[in-house]
Structures are given as C-alpha cells and as structure tokens.
Tab-separated table of C-alpha atoms in Angstrom:
chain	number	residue	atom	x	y	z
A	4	UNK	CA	0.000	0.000	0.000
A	5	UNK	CA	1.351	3.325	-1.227
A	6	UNK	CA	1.722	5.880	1.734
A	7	UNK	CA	-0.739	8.437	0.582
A	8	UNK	CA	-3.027	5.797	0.768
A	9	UNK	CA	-2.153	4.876	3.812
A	10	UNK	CA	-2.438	8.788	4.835
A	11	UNK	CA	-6.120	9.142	3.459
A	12	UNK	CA	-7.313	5.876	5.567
A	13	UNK	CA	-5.779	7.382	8.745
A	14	UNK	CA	-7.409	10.259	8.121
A	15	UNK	CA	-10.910	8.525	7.281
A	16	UNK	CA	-10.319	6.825	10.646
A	17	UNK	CA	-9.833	9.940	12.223
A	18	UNK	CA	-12.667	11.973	10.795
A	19	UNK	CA	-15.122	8.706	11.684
A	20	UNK	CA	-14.250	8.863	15.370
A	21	UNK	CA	-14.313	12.532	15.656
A	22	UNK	CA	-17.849	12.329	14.082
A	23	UNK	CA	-18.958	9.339	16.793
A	24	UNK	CA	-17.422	10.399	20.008
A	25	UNK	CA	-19.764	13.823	20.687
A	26	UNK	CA	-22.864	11.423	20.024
A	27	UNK	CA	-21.392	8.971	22.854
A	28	UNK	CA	-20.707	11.825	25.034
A	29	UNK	CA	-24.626	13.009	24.285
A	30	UNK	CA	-26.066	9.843	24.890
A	31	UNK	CA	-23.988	9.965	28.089
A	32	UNK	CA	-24.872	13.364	29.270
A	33	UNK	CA	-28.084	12.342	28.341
A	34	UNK	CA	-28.319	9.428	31.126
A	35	UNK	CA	-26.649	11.144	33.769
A	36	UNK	CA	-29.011	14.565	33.504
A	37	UNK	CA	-31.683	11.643	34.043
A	38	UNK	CA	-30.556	9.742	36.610
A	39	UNK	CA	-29.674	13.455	38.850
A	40	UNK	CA	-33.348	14.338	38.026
A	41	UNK	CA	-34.995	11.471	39.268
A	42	UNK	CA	-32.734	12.274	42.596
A	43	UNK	CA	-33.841	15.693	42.518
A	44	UNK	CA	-37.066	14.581	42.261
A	45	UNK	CA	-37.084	12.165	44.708
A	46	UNK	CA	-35.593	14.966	47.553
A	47	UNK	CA	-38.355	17.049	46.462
A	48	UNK	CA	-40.828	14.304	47.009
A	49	UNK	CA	-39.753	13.511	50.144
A	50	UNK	CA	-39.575	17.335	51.856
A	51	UNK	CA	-43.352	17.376	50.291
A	52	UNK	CA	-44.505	13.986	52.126
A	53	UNK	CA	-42.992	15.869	55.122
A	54	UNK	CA	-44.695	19.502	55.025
A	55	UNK	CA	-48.061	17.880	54.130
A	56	UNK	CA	-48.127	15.827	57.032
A	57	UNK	CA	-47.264	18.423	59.202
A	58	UNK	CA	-50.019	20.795	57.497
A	59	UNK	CA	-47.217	23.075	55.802
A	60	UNK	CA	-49.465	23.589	52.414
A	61	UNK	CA	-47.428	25.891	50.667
A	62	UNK	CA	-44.540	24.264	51.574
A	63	UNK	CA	-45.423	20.980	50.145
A	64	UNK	CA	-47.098	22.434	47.092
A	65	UNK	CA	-44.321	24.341	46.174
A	66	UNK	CA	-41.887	20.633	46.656
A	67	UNK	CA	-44.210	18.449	44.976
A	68	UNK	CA	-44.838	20.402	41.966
A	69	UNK	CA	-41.031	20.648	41.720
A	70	UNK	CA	-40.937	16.648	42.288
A	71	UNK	CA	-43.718	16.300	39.597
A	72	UNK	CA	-41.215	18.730	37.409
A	73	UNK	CA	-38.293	16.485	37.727
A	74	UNK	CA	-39.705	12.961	37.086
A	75	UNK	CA	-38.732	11.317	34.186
A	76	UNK	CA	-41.635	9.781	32.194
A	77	UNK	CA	-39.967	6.153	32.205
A	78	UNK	CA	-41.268	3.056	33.172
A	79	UNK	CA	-39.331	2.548	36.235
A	80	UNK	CA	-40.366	5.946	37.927
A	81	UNK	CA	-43.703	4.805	37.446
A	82	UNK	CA	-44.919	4.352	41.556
A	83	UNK	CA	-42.886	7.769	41.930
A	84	UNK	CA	-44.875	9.624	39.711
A	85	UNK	CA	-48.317	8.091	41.196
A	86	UNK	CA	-47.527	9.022	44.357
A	87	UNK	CA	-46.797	12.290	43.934
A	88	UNK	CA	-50.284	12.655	41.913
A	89	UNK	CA	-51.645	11.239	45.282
A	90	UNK	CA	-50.246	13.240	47.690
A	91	UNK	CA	-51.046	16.711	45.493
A	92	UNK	CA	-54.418	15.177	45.335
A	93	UNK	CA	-54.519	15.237	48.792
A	94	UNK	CA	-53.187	18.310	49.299
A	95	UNK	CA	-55.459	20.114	47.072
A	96	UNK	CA	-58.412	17.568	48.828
A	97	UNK	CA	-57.705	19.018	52.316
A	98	UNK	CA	-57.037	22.741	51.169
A	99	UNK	CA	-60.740	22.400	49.445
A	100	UNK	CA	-59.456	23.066	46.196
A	101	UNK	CA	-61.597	20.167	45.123
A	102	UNK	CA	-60.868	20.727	41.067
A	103	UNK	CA	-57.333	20.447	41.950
A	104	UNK	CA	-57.906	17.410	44.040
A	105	UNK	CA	-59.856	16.124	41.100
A	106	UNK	CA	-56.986	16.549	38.416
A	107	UNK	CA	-54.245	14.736	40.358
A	108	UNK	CA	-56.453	12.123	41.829
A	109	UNK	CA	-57.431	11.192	38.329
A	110	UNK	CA	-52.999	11.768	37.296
A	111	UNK	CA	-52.673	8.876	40.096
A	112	UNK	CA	-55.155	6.445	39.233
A	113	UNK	CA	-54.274	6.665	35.405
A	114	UNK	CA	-51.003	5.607	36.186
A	115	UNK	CA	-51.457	3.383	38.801
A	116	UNK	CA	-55.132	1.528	38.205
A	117	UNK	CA	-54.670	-1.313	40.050
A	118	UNK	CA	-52.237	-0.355	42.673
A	119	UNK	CA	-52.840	-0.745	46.427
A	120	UNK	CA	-51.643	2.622	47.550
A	121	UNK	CA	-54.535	4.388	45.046
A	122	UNK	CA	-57.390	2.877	47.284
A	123	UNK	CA	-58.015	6.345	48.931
A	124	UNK	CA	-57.434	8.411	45.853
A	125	UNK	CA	-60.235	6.408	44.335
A	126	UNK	CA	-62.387	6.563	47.486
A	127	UNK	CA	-61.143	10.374	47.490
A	128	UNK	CA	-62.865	10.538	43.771
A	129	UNK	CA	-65.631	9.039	44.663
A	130	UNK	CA	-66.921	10.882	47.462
A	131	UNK	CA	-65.577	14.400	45.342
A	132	UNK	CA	-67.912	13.226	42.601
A	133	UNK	CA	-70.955	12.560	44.956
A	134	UNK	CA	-70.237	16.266	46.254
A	135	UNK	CA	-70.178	17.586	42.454
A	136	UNK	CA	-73.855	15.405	41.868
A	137	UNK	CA	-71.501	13.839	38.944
A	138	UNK	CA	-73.566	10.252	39.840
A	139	UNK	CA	-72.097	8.229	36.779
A	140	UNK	CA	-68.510	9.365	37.567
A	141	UNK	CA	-69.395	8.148	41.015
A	142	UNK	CA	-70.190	4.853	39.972
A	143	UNK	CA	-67.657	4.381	38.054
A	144	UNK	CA	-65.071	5.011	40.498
A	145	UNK	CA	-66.870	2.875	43.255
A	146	UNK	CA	-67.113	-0.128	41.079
A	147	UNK	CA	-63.492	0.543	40.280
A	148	UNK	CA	-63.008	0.064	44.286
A	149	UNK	CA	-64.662	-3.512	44.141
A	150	UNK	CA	-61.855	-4.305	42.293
A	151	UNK	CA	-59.572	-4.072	45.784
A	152	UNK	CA	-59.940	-6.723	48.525
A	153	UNK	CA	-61.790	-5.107	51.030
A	154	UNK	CA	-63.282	-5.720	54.545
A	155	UNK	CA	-67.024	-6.613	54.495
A	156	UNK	CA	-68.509	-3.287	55.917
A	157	UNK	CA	-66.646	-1.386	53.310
A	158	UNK	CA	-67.906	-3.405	50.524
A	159	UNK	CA	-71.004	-2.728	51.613
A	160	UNK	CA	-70.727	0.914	51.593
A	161	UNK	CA	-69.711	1.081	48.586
A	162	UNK	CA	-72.140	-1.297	47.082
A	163	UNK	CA	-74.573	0.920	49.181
A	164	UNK	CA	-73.581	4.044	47.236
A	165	UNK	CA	-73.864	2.139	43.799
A	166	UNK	CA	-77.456	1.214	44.409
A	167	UNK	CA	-77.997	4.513	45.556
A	168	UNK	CA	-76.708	6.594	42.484
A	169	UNK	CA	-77.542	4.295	40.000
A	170	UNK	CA	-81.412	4.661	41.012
A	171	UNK	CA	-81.107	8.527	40.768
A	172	UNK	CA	-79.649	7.789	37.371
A	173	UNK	CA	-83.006	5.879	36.916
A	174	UNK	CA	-80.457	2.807	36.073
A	175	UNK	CA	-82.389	0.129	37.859
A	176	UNK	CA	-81.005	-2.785	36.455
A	177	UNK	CA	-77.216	-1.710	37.899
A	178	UNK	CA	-78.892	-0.737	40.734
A	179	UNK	CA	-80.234	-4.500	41.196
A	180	UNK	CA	-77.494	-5.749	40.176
A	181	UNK	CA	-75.589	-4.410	43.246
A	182	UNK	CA	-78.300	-4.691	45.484
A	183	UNK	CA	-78.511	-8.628	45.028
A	184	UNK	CA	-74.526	-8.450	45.449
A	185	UNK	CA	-75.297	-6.381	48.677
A	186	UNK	CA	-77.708	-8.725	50.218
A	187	UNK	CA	-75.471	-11.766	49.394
A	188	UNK	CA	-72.951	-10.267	52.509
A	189	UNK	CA	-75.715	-9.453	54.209
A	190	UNK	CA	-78.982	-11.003	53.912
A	191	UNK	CA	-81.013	-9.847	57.428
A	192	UNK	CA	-80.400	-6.275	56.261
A	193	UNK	CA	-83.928	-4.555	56.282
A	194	UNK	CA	-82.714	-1.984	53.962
A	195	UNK	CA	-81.473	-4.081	51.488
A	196	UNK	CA	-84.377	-5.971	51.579
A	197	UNK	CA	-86.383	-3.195	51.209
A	198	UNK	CA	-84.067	-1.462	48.093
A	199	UNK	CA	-84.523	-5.046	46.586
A	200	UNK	CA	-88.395	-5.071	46.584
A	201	UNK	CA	-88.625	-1.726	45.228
A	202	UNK	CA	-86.135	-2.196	42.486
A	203	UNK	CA	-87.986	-5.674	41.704
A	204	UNK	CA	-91.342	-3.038	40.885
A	205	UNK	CA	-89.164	-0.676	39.134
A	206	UNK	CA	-87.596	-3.692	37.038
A	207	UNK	CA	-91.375	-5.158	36.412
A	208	UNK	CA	-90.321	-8.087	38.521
A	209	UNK	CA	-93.876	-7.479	41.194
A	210	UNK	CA	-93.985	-11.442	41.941
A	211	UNK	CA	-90.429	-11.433	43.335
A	212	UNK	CA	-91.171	-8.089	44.946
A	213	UNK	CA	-94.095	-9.390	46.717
C-alpha cells in the first residue's frame, strides 16, 4: 500500500471517530441529567410527604410540583410519579381546592389503576364526585373500588352508594345488580331488603317483589 493511501485511511479513521465520540458523550450526558433528576425529584418528594403531614401547604405544594417537574416519564419511575399525583391530590383535597384534588387524583389512578396505595385516591374521587352530583362518575369510580380486597362493611358501603346513584340515574337494572350483590354479605339487612323489593317493581319483577 502506497503511503498516501495509507495517509487518506488514517485520516478517514480519524474523521469517523471525531464524528462518533460527541454522540457517545450526548447519549452519556443524556443518562446522567436523568438519573440526577430522578434524585432531585425524589428529595423534592420527600420534603413534600414531610410539610403535608405536618399541614405546611405551601410548603409541600411548592416541593411536589417541583418533584412532579423532575420525574422522568420512564417506566421505572412509574410508583414515583403516582404518588406524587396522590399526595397533590390530597393536598389540594384538604385545602378544598376540590378541582385540583380532582386533576391529580385522576394523574394517580391513570397511572397506577390497580395499585394498592390508590385505594383512597379512588375513594377520594368518589366521594368528590358525589359532592359535584356527577352520579355516573361516582359509579364508576366505586365499582373501580370492588376491584380491591376489602373488609365486608366497606364493601357494603360502597355497594350501598352504587345502588344509591344508580337509582337517581333511573339505572335500575345496575342498581339490582348491586343490590342482590349487597344482600349476598348481608342477607337480614332490612334496607337491602327493602331497596330489593322496590327495584324488583321498578324492574317489572312485582312477583319477586311481593
């Protein structure tokens, strides 16, 4: 090989890693500017926790917001990013800014539908919606609570407010639906009983009402 060839391929060489090392360094910068956000994030989270359960509103608004700010959107900051929709749900629950409540209460149980720290942000919902007369939001979110294992009196109250709402929504079938589901825990229960024999009439079912 003649040494001016030799000369160009060095050169190539050259101009090929000069071209690939910035992108490296990016895609480096890039992880690390990630990984000290989520630690951010997770300091902000934590003073937030903190003020709220010592009352300290503005405090903890002002940390979890940052928190919220710094999260990545990645799968593995998922439970992160739920509970700080929960806790700025409750924040803006116990400050009575109930449309605020209603945003990040509805943030936390979009990302985390099924998980076991969400069971008061859904009861939260439910009882916000009740408050609002938004019945079929209500519903939903208290058959969305059946979902959870649950001790037998709370079942019932939420079964309870299922029946209720869906006969204001003039929905009898749900209604009886739940109902039947309500008297199977607890079949002595005059009011049950007596829910069941008027939804029978409403449902054109008068020989099982009787």
């Amino acid at each position: 090989m003649n040494k001016k060839l030799q000369i160009g391929l060095l050169l190539s060489v050259f101009l090929i890693l000069g071209a690939w090392t910035p992108s490296v360094r990016a895609q480096n910068n890039v992880t690390v500017n990630a990984a000290d956000s989520l630690q951010l994030a997770q300091k902000h989270l934590s003073f937030g926790n903190n003020y709220l359960k010592n009352k300290q509103y503005e405090d903890a608004e002002t940390q979890l917001l940052k928190a919220w700010a710094h999260l990545p959107t990645q799968e593995q900051t998922l439970k992160k990013r739920t509970q700080c929709a929960r806790l700025l749900g409750r924040l803006y629950h116990e400050t009575e800014k109930y449309d605020g409540a209603i945003q990040w209460y509805q943030q936390a149980v979009v990302l985390g539908p099924l998980d076991k720290h969400n069971k008061n942000a859904y009861r939260a919902l439910g009882t916000l919606y009740m408050y609002q007369e938004k019945s079929t939001e209500a519903i939903g979110i208290f058959e969305k609570l059946l979902r959870y294992d649950l001790e037998p009196a709370t079942e019932i109250e939420y079964l309870y407010h299922i029946v209720v709402l869906s006969s204001e929504e003039k929905d009898f079938d749900r209604a009886l639906q739940y109902a039947n589901r309500w008297a199977e825990l607890t079949p002595d229960d005059a009011r049950v009983r007596e829910l069941l024999g008027k939804l029978h009439l409403r449902t054109g079912d008068e020989e099982t009402a009787i």
